[in-house]
């Protein structure tokens, strides 16, 4: 057993099975043994790879997206440039490099990062050593004012609850122990969930079927929406997930680029779940903010010009780098890789009525 598994076993032994959200919160965020607290999980040598680590063009295009929104909103000065869960700081560093010549923007920018991992904070310090940056534990601590807020593969790491259909109806799924007390297993709790948690379209889900909800994600979507509605400018959420709330199990564990069992090697593997964009959007919409998307990541990046930028860089690069740039772009936009599964949604405040990358929605905007 890992040290975290001992800790979890003691806790479950003392007070009974814990909801999946508590299990996930401890696995990822335990102050001593949590997955994100103790090492850098990203990159080829880590457990998984993300858009900004695949190609520099990813962060560059997001930097330009920010400038475009900022200009539409009347170029407020100062403007907060905020990233939630910035990983190694690669996206922010690429974004800032791409906009260095837009002096009015870089001078207006006040950079804030929301990050709980001390190891990744050190990576971010290094990547952004030429910039003045303020770190926060939670979004609510970022000072008020107009803001551009980016969250790439942040929501998928937030703890989810799982509900399971039983003979007696929906029940909260928990993590308990087997009779020998040496392995974790899923059990269902006797309590029925609050009706507001379940979407209306779950009729007909058979016994054993699951529904996942992410209360932490909904809370952050509400905060982002309120912030955009009150103070402007725009928030961009990029993640893998589904555009409609639906039944199904998506919680997964990945270690060393390979899927593994969620209940073993706890604290050593990354745990994520598909992001329910419909749920985030409808929570944010309650604040009166404008919502665009989600659109597939492939559509978004293509509209922002990923191919032209990649070709431009490749033309100046050596053969190996040119190939890496082109395969990277394909990975980001290809329907067979991240282009369809990953989605992009924007929340915008006053003045930003035409964020780049969402042109495909012109006739189906959901406001
Ligand atoms: N955005 C980066 C990293 C994605 S991994 C990229 O695209 O490469 C998830 C990131 O979210 C990590 O930086 C992790 O430490 C951070 N994170 C996870 N849970 C968090 C939480 N509750 N609050 C703030 N940051 C969190």
Short mmCIF file of C-alpha atoms and ligand atoms in Angstrom, two decimals:
data_model
loop_
_atom_site.label_atom_id
_atom_site.label_comp_id
_atom_site.label_asym_id
_atom_site.label_seq_id
_atom_site.Cartn_x
_atom_site.Cartn_y
_atom_site.Cartn_z
CA UNK A 1 0.00 0.00 0.00
CA UNK A 2 1.15 3.58 -0.74
CA UNK A 3 1.40 5.98 2.26
CA UNK A 4 -1.77 7.66 1.06
CA UNK A 5 -3.58 4.30 0.89
CA UNK A 6 -2.70 3.72 4.56
CA UNK A 7 -4.09 7.12 5.44
CA UNK A 8 -7.29 6.47 3.46
CA UNK A 9 -7.71 3.01 4.95
CA UNK A 10 -7.46 4.44 8.47
CA UNK A 11 -10.00 7.11 7.67
CA UNK A 12 -12.49 4.70 6.08
CA UNK A 13 -11.90 2.20 8.91
CA UNK A 14 -12.74 4.92 11.45
CA UNK A 15 -15.70 6.65 9.83
CA UNK A 16 -16.97 4.44 7.00
CA UNK A 17 -16.95 4.74 3.21
CA UNK A 18 -16.22 8.18 1.73
CA UNK A 19 -17.80 9.77 -1.37
CA UNK A 20 -15.78 9.43 -4.59
CA UNK A 21 -15.23 13.22 -4.51
CA UNK A 22 -13.48 12.97 -1.15
CA UNK A 23 -11.40 10.04 -2.36
CA UNK A 24 -10.39 11.98 -5.48
CA UNK A 25 -9.66 15.16 -3.51
CA UNK A 26 -7.30 13.23 -1.22
CA UNK A 27 -5.68 11.25 -4.06
CA UNK A 28 -4.86 14.47 -5.94
CA UNK A 29 -4.61 17.09 -3.25
CA UNK A 30 -3.60 15.53 0.09
CA UNK A 31 -1.12 18.11 1.46
CA UNK A 32 1.66 15.51 1.87
CA UNK A 33 0.94 12.55 -0.40
CA UNK A 34 -1.46 13.99 -3.02
CA UNK A 35 -0.58 13.32 -6.65
CA UNK A 36 -0.32 17.02 -7.59
CA UNK A 37 1.49 18.02 -4.41
CA UNK A 38 4.64 15.99 -4.74
CA UNK A 39 5.84 15.81 -8.33
CA UNK A 40 5.60 17.22 -11.85
CA UNK A 41 3.29 14.80 -13.69
CA UNK A 42 3.53 16.43 -17.13
CA UNK A 43 5.45 15.66 -20.31
CA UNK A 44 6.90 12.64 -22.07
CA UNK A 45 8.70 11.47 -18.90
CA UNK A 46 5.65 12.11 -16.70
CA UNK A 47 2.21 10.55 -16.70
CA UNK A 48 0.38 12.62 -19.30
CA UNK A 49 0.88 15.41 -21.82
CA UNK A 50 -1.26 18.49 -22.44
CA UNK A 51 -1.88 20.89 -25.36
CA UNK A 52 0.72 23.51 -24.41
CA UNK A 53 3.34 20.77 -23.90
CA UNK A 54 2.56 19.31 -27.35
CA UNK A 55 3.13 22.51 -29.35
CA UNK A 56 4.19 26.09 -28.58
CA UNK A 57 1.50 27.21 -31.04
CA UNK A 58 -1.23 26.25 -28.55
CA UNK A 59 -0.22 28.92 -25.99
CA UNK A 60 0.67 31.43 -28.70
CA UNK A 61 -2.82 31.31 -30.20
CA UNK A 62 -4.39 31.67 -26.77
CA UNK A 63 -2.24 34.76 -26.17
CA UNK A 64 -3.57 36.27 -29.39
CA UNK A 65 -7.11 35.26 -28.42
CA UNK A 66 -6.68 37.22 -25.19
CA UNK A 67 -5.49 40.34 -27.02
CA UNK A 68 -8.44 40.12 -29.41
CA UNK A 69 -10.97 39.95 -26.54
CA UNK A 70 -9.15 42.73 -24.68
CA UNK A 71 -9.35 45.01 -27.71
CA UNK A 72 -13.07 44.28 -28.15
CA UNK A 73 -13.65 45.22 -24.52
CA UNK A 74 -12.02 48.63 -25.07
CA UNK A 75 -8.47 47.70 -23.97
CA UNK A 76 -8.89 48.23 -20.20
CA UNK A 77 -5.73 49.03 -18.26
CA UNK A 78 -4.96 47.28 -15.97
CA UNK A 79 -6.28 43.87 -16.95
CA UNK A 80 -5.70 40.68 -14.94
CA UNK A 81 -4.28 37.81 -16.97
CA UNK A 82 -5.18 34.75 -14.91
CA UNK A 83 -4.53 31.05 -15.40
CA UNK A 84 -6.14 28.27 -13.37
CA UNK A 85 -3.91 25.20 -12.93
CA UNK A 86 -1.03 26.43 -15.12
CA UNK A 87 1.03 23.21 -14.98
CA UNK A 88 4.60 24.06 -15.96
CA UNK A 89 3.72 27.62 -16.98
CA UNK A 90 4.25 26.71 -20.63
CA UNK A 91 0.94 28.07 -21.93
CA UNK A 92 1.37 31.40 -20.15
CA UNK A 93 4.97 31.74 -21.27
CA UNK A 94 4.11 30.98 -24.93
CA UNK A 95 1.10 33.32 -24.77
CA UNK A 96 3.17 36.21 -23.41
CA UNK A 97 5.92 35.68 -25.97
CA UNK A 98 3.39 35.77 -28.81
CA UNK A 99 2.03 39.15 -27.72
CA UNK A 100 5.29 40.93 -26.80
CA UNK A 101 4.90 43.39 -29.65
CA UNK A 102 1.45 44.48 -28.45
CA UNK A 103 3.01 46.83 -25.91
CA UNK A 104 -0.23 48.37 -24.69
CA UNK A 105 -1.46 44.88 -23.76
CA UNK A 106 1.71 43.65 -22.06
CA UNK A 107 1.94 46.89 -20.09
CA UNK A 108 -1.70 46.54 -18.96
CA UNK A 109 -1.29 42.87 -17.94
CA UNK A 110 -1.18 41.91 -14.30
CA UNK A 111 -0.44 38.16 -14.16
CA UNK A 112 -2.09 35.89 -11.57
CA UNK A 113 -1.78 32.10 -11.34
CA UNK A 114 -4.06 29.85 -9.31
CA UNK A 115 -2.06 26.77 -8.39
CA UNK A 116 -2.04 24.43 -5.40
CA UNK A 117 1.02 22.33 -6.27
CA UNK A 118 4.30 23.61 -4.79
CA UNK A 119 6.29 21.56 -7.31
CA UNK A 120 4.46 23.06 -10.29
CA UNK A 121 4.64 26.55 -8.78
CA UNK A 122 8.44 26.21 -8.94
CA UNK A 123 8.23 25.20 -12.63
CA UNK A 124 5.99 28.22 -13.26
CA UNK A 125 8.45 30.56 -11.50
CA UNK A 126 11.17 29.34 -13.81
CA UNK A 127 9.09 29.53 -17.00
CA UNK A 128 7.91 33.06 -16.14
CA UNK A 129 11.05 34.43 -14.51
CA UNK A 130 10.98 37.54 -16.72
CA UNK A 131 7.47 38.49 -15.59
CA UNK A 132 5.90 39.72 -12.38
CA UNK A 133 3.52 37.01 -11.21
CA UNK A 134 1.27 36.59 -8.17
CA UNK A 135 0.19 33.10 -7.05
CA UNK A 136 -3.06 32.15 -5.32
CA UNK A 137 -4.55 28.99 -3.84
CA UNK A 138 -8.07 29.75 -5.12
CA UNK A 139 -9.70 31.89 -7.81
CA UNK A 140 -11.57 33.93 -5.19
CA UNK A 141 -8.24 35.39 -4.01
CA UNK A 142 -7.44 36.99 -7.38
CA UNK A 143 -8.12 40.72 -6.88
CA UNK A 144 -11.18 42.30 -8.50
CA UNK A 145 -11.09 44.00 -11.91
CA UNK A 146 -11.43 43.11 -15.60
CA UNK A 147 -9.79 39.75 -16.26
CA UNK A 148 -8.85 37.27 -18.95
CA UNK A 149 -8.98 33.84 -17.34
CA UNK A 150 -7.63 30.68 -18.96
CA UNK A 151 -8.22 27.12 -17.73
CA UNK A 152 -6.68 24.34 -19.81
CA UNK A 153 -7.15 20.82 -18.44
CA UNK A 154 -7.97 22.27 -15.05
CA UNK A 155 -11.63 21.29 -14.64
CA UNK A 156 -10.92 17.61 -15.42
CA UNK A 157 -8.74 17.42 -12.30
CA UNK A 158 -11.47 18.64 -9.92
CA UNK A 159 -13.10 16.01 -7.70
CA UNK A 160 -16.34 14.47 -8.97
CA UNK A 161 -19.20 12.75 -7.21
CA UNK A 162 -20.63 9.59 -8.74
CA UNK A 163 -24.27 8.53 -8.40
CA UNK A 164 -25.31 4.98 -9.15
CA UNK A 165 -28.74 3.68 -10.15
CA UNK A 166 -29.82 0.92 -7.74
CA UNK A 167 -33.08 -1.05 -7.28
CA UNK A 168 -34.06 1.71 -4.85
CA UNK A 169 -33.14 4.62 -7.19
CA UNK A 170 -30.07 6.85 -7.46
CA UNK A 171 -27.55 6.58 -4.62
CA UNK A 172 -24.22 8.26 -3.86
CA UNK A 173 -21.29 6.04 -4.75
CA UNK A 174 -18.56 5.79 -2.14
CA UNK A 175 -15.17 4.16 -1.65
CA UNK A 176 -15.06 1.56 1.12
CA UNK A 177 -12.87 -1.40 2.07
CA UNK A 178 -13.15 -5.11 1.26
CA UNK A 179 -13.90 -7.47 4.19
CA UNK A 180 -10.18 -8.13 4.74
CA UNK A 181 -9.60 -4.36 4.94
CA UNK A 182 -6.66 -4.43 2.56
CA UNK A 183 -8.23 -3.24 -0.71
CA UNK A 184 -10.57 -0.42 -1.70
CA UNK A 185 -13.85 -1.08 -3.44
CA UNK A 186 -16.86 0.90 -4.60
CA UNK A 187 -20.03 0.74 -2.50
CA UNK A 188 -23.24 2.74 -2.59
CA UNK A 189 -24.46 4.83 0.27
CA UNK A 190 -28.07 4.59 1.52
CA UNK A 191 -28.85 8.26 0.98
CA UNK A 192 -30.71 9.48 -2.12
CA UNK A 193 -29.07 12.47 -3.80
CA UNK A 194 -30.55 15.93 -3.77
CA UNK A 195 -32.90 16.18 -6.80
CA UNK A 196 -31.15 19.31 -8.13
CA UNK A 197 -27.94 17.32 -8.67
CA UNK A 198 -29.36 15.04 -11.37
CA UNK A 199 -30.24 16.36 -14.83
CA UNK A 200 -33.75 15.58 -16.16
CA UNK A 201 -32.58 13.36 -19.02
CA UNK A 202 -31.55 10.35 -16.91
CA UNK A 203 -34.79 8.40 -17.27
CA UNK A 204 -34.22 4.84 -18.35
CA UNK A 205 -30.71 4.45 -16.95
CA UNK A 206 -30.48 0.76 -15.93
CA UNK A 207 -29.51 -0.49 -12.47
CA UNK A 208 -25.73 -0.15 -12.15
CA UNK A 209 -25.62 2.93 -14.43
CA UNK A 210 -23.67 5.96 -13.23
CA UNK A 211 -23.96 9.72 -13.39
CA UNK A 212 -21.06 12.03 -12.51
CA UNK A 213 -21.31 15.56 -11.14
CA UNK A 214 -18.53 17.97 -10.29
CA UNK A 215 -19.62 20.31 -7.48
CA UNK A 216 -16.21 22.02 -7.32
CA UNK A 217 -16.32 22.69 -11.07
CA UNK A 218 -19.84 24.10 -10.85
CA UNK A 219 -18.81 26.39 -8.03
CA UNK A 220 -15.86 27.72 -10.07
CA UNK A 221 -18.05 28.13 -13.18
CA UNK A 222 -20.42 30.23 -11.06
CA UNK A 223 -17.54 32.37 -9.77
CA UNK A 224 -16.15 32.83 -13.30
CA UNK A 225 -19.58 33.75 -14.66
CA UNK A 226 -20.26 36.26 -11.89
CA UNK A 227 -16.84 37.80 -12.34
CA UNK A 228 -17.26 38.16 -16.10
CA UNK A 229 -20.79 39.53 -15.78
CA UNK A 230 -19.74 42.10 -13.15
CA UNK A 231 -16.26 43.12 -14.23
CA UNK A 232 -15.67 41.79 -17.82
CA UNK A 233 -13.67 40.54 -20.06
CA UNK A 234 -13.46 36.79 -20.91
CA UNK A 235 -12.78 33.31 -19.57
CA UNK A 236 -11.71 30.37 -21.72
CA UNK A 237 -12.25 26.78 -20.61
CA UNK A 238 -10.49 24.06 -22.61
CA UNK A 239 -10.82 20.45 -21.59
CA UNK A 240 -11.84 17.00 -22.62
CA UNK A 241 -15.46 16.18 -22.07
CA UNK A 242 -18.99 16.19 -23.37
CA UNK A 243 -21.26 18.94 -24.62
CA UNK A 244 -24.42 17.41 -23.04
CA UNK A 245 -24.96 16.05 -19.54
CA UNK A 246 -25.30 12.31 -19.84
CA UNK A 247 -25.06 9.09 -17.84
CA UNK A 248 -21.80 7.13 -17.91
CA UNK A 249 -18.57 6.54 -16.07
CA UNK A 250 -15.55 8.58 -17.14
CA UNK A 251 -13.39 8.68 -13.99
CA UNK A 252 -10.00 7.36 -15.04
CA UNK A 253 -6.50 6.85 -13.66
CA UNK A 254 -3.40 7.33 -15.79
CA UNK A 255 0.17 6.58 -14.82
CA UNK A 256 3.11 6.76 -17.17
CA UNK A 257 0.79 7.39 -20.17
CA UNK A 258 -1.12 4.14 -19.41
CA UNK A 259 -4.61 3.66 -17.98
CA UNK A 260 -4.72 1.90 -14.61
CA UNK A 261 -7.20 1.02 -11.87
CA UNK A 262 -8.68 4.03 -10.07
CA UNK A 263 -8.59 2.29 -6.67
CA UNK A 264 -4.97 1.08 -6.71
CA UNK A 265 -1.71 3.01 -6.50
CA UNK A 266 -3.67 5.88 -4.97
CA UNK A 267 -1.69 9.14 -5.06
CA UNK A 268 0.70 7.78 -7.69
CA UNK A 269 -1.62 8.06 -10.71
CA UNK A 270 -3.45 11.02 -12.19
CA UNK A 271 -7.23 10.91 -11.74
CA UNK A 272 -9.47 12.84 -14.10
CA UNK A 273 -13.05 12.78 -15.35
CA UNK A 274 -14.75 14.15 -18.47
CA UNK A 275 -15.91 17.72 -18.06
CA UNK A 276 -19.67 18.21 -18.36
CA UNK A 277 -19.71 21.45 -20.39
CA UNK A 278 -23.52 21.64 -20.36
CA UNK A 279 -23.53 21.66 -16.56
CA UNK A 280 -20.74 24.27 -16.35
CA UNK A 281 -22.47 26.43 -18.96
CA UNK A 282 -25.87 26.32 -17.31
CA UNK A 283 -24.36 27.14 -13.91
CA UNK A 284 -22.40 30.09 -15.36
CA UNK A 285 -25.45 31.28 -17.33
CA UNK A 286 -27.35 31.90 -14.09
CA UNK A 287 -25.03 34.90 -13.58
CA UNK A 288 -26.11 36.58 -16.82
CA UNK A 289 -22.77 36.08 -18.57
CA UNK A 290 -22.61 35.36 -22.32
CA UNK A 291 -21.56 31.83 -23.19
CA UNK A 292 -19.98 30.61 -26.43
CA UNK A 293 -19.59 26.94 -27.21
CA UNK A 294 -18.45 24.43 -26.44
CA UNK A 295 -16.88 23.95 -29.86
CA UNK A 296 -14.41 21.17 -30.68
CA UNK A 297 -10.79 22.12 -29.94
CA UNK A 298 -9.94 21.29 -33.58
CA UNK A 299 -12.45 23.87 -34.84
CA UNK A 300 -11.32 26.50 -32.34
CA UNK A 301 -7.60 26.18 -33.08
CA UNK A 302 -8.16 25.96 -36.83
CA UNK A 303 -10.16 29.19 -36.78
CA UNK A 304 -7.37 30.83 -34.81
CA UNK A 305 -4.89 29.86 -37.53
CA UNK A 306 -2.97 26.89 -36.10
CA UNK A 307 -2.07 25.58 -39.54
CA UNK A 308 -0.65 28.85 -40.90
CA UNK A 309 1.36 29.47 -37.72
CA UNK A 310 2.68 25.91 -37.66
CA UNK A 311 3.74 26.09 -41.32
CA UNK A 312 5.41 29.44 -40.72
CA UNK A 313 7.46 28.03 -37.81
CA UNK A 314 8.19 24.77 -39.65
CA UNK A 315 9.54 26.64 -42.69
CA UNK A 316 12.21 28.23 -40.45
CA UNK A 317 12.98 25.09 -38.40
CA UNK A 318 15.28 22.11 -38.96
CA UNK A 319 13.71 18.93 -40.31
CA UNK A 320 13.20 17.26 -36.94
CA UNK A 321 11.57 20.30 -35.33
CA UNK A 322 9.42 20.88 -38.42
CA UNK A 323 8.12 17.31 -38.16
CA UNK A 324 7.43 17.72 -34.43
CA UNK A 325 5.53 20.94 -35.05
CA UNK A 326 3.38 19.34 -37.74
CA UNK A 327 2.62 16.14 -35.82
CA UNK A 328 1.90 18.30 -32.75
CA UNK A 329 -0.63 20.40 -34.65
CA UNK A 330 -2.26 17.26 -36.01
CA UNK A 331 -2.52 15.84 -32.52
CA UNK A 332 -4.21 19.00 -31.26
CA UNK A 333 -6.76 19.33 -34.06
CA UNK A 334 -7.14 15.84 -35.55
CA UNK A 335 -10.57 14.28 -35.05
CA UNK A 336 -8.81 11.00 -34.22
CA UNK A 337 -6.77 12.56 -31.38
CA UNK A 338 -7.63 15.68 -29.34
CA UNK A 339 -9.54 17.69 -31.95
CA UNK A 340 -13.03 16.37 -31.17
CA UNK A 341 -12.82 15.02 -27.62
CA UNK A 342 -11.38 18.29 -26.33
CA UNK A 343 -13.76 21.22 -26.32
CA UNK A 344 -13.57 24.97 -25.81
CA UNK A 345 -16.09 27.23 -24.12
CA UNK A 346 -15.87 30.99 -23.52
CA UNK A 347 -17.69 33.17 -21.00
CA UNK A 348 -17.60 36.84 -21.88
CA UNK A 349 -18.52 40.08 -20.22
CA UNK A 350 -19.77 43.35 -21.71
CA UNK A 351 -18.18 44.38 -24.98
CA UNK A 352 -16.86 40.98 -25.98
CA UNK A 353 -19.54 39.80 -28.36
CA UNK A 354 -17.42 38.11 -30.95
CA UNK A 355 -14.63 36.04 -29.39
CA UNK A 356 -12.29 34.50 -31.97
CA UNK A 357 -12.56 30.77 -32.60
CA UNK A 358 -16.34 30.55 -32.22
CA UNK A 359 -17.38 31.71 -35.69
CA UNK A 360 -18.82 28.27 -36.42
CA UNK A 361 -21.53 29.06 -33.84
CA UNK A 362 -22.62 32.36 -35.32
CA UNK A 363 -26.13 31.08 -35.94
CA UNK A 364 -26.51 28.95 -32.85
CA UNK A 365 -25.23 31.08 -30.00
CA UNK A 366 -26.52 29.96 -26.59
CA UNK A 367 -26.98 33.15 -24.57
N1 LIG B 1 -2.92 23.72 -17.59
C1 LIG B 1 -1.73 22.92 -17.58
C2 LIG B 1 -1.72 21.81 -16.53
C3 LIG B 1 -2.90 20.86 -16.50
S1 LIG B 1 -2.74 19.68 -15.18
C4 LIG B 1 -1.45 22.37 -18.95
O1 LIG B 1 -2.33 22.44 -19.79
O2 LIG B 1 -0.35 21.87 -19.18
C5 LIG B 1 -3.79 20.38 -13.92
C6 LIG B 1 -3.23 21.60 -13.23
O3 LIG B 1 -4.17 22.05 -12.28
C7 LIG B 1 -1.93 21.41 -12.47
O4 LIG B 1 -1.17 22.59 -12.56
C8 LIG B 1 -2.43 21.17 -11.05
O5 LIG B 1 -1.46 21.34 -10.07
C9 LIG B 1 -3.55 22.18 -10.99
N2 LIG B 1 -4.60 21.92 -10.01
C10 LIG B 1 -5.25 20.74 -9.79
N3 LIG B 1 -6.21 20.92 -8.86
C11 LIG B 1 -6.17 22.23 -8.52
C12 LIG B 1 -6.94 23.03 -7.62
N4 LIG B 1 -7.92 22.51 -6.90
N5 LIG B 1 -6.63 24.34 -7.52
C13 LIG B 1 -5.64 24.89 -8.27
N6 LIG B 1 -4.88 24.17 -9.13
C14 LIG B 1 -5.14 22.86 -9.25
#
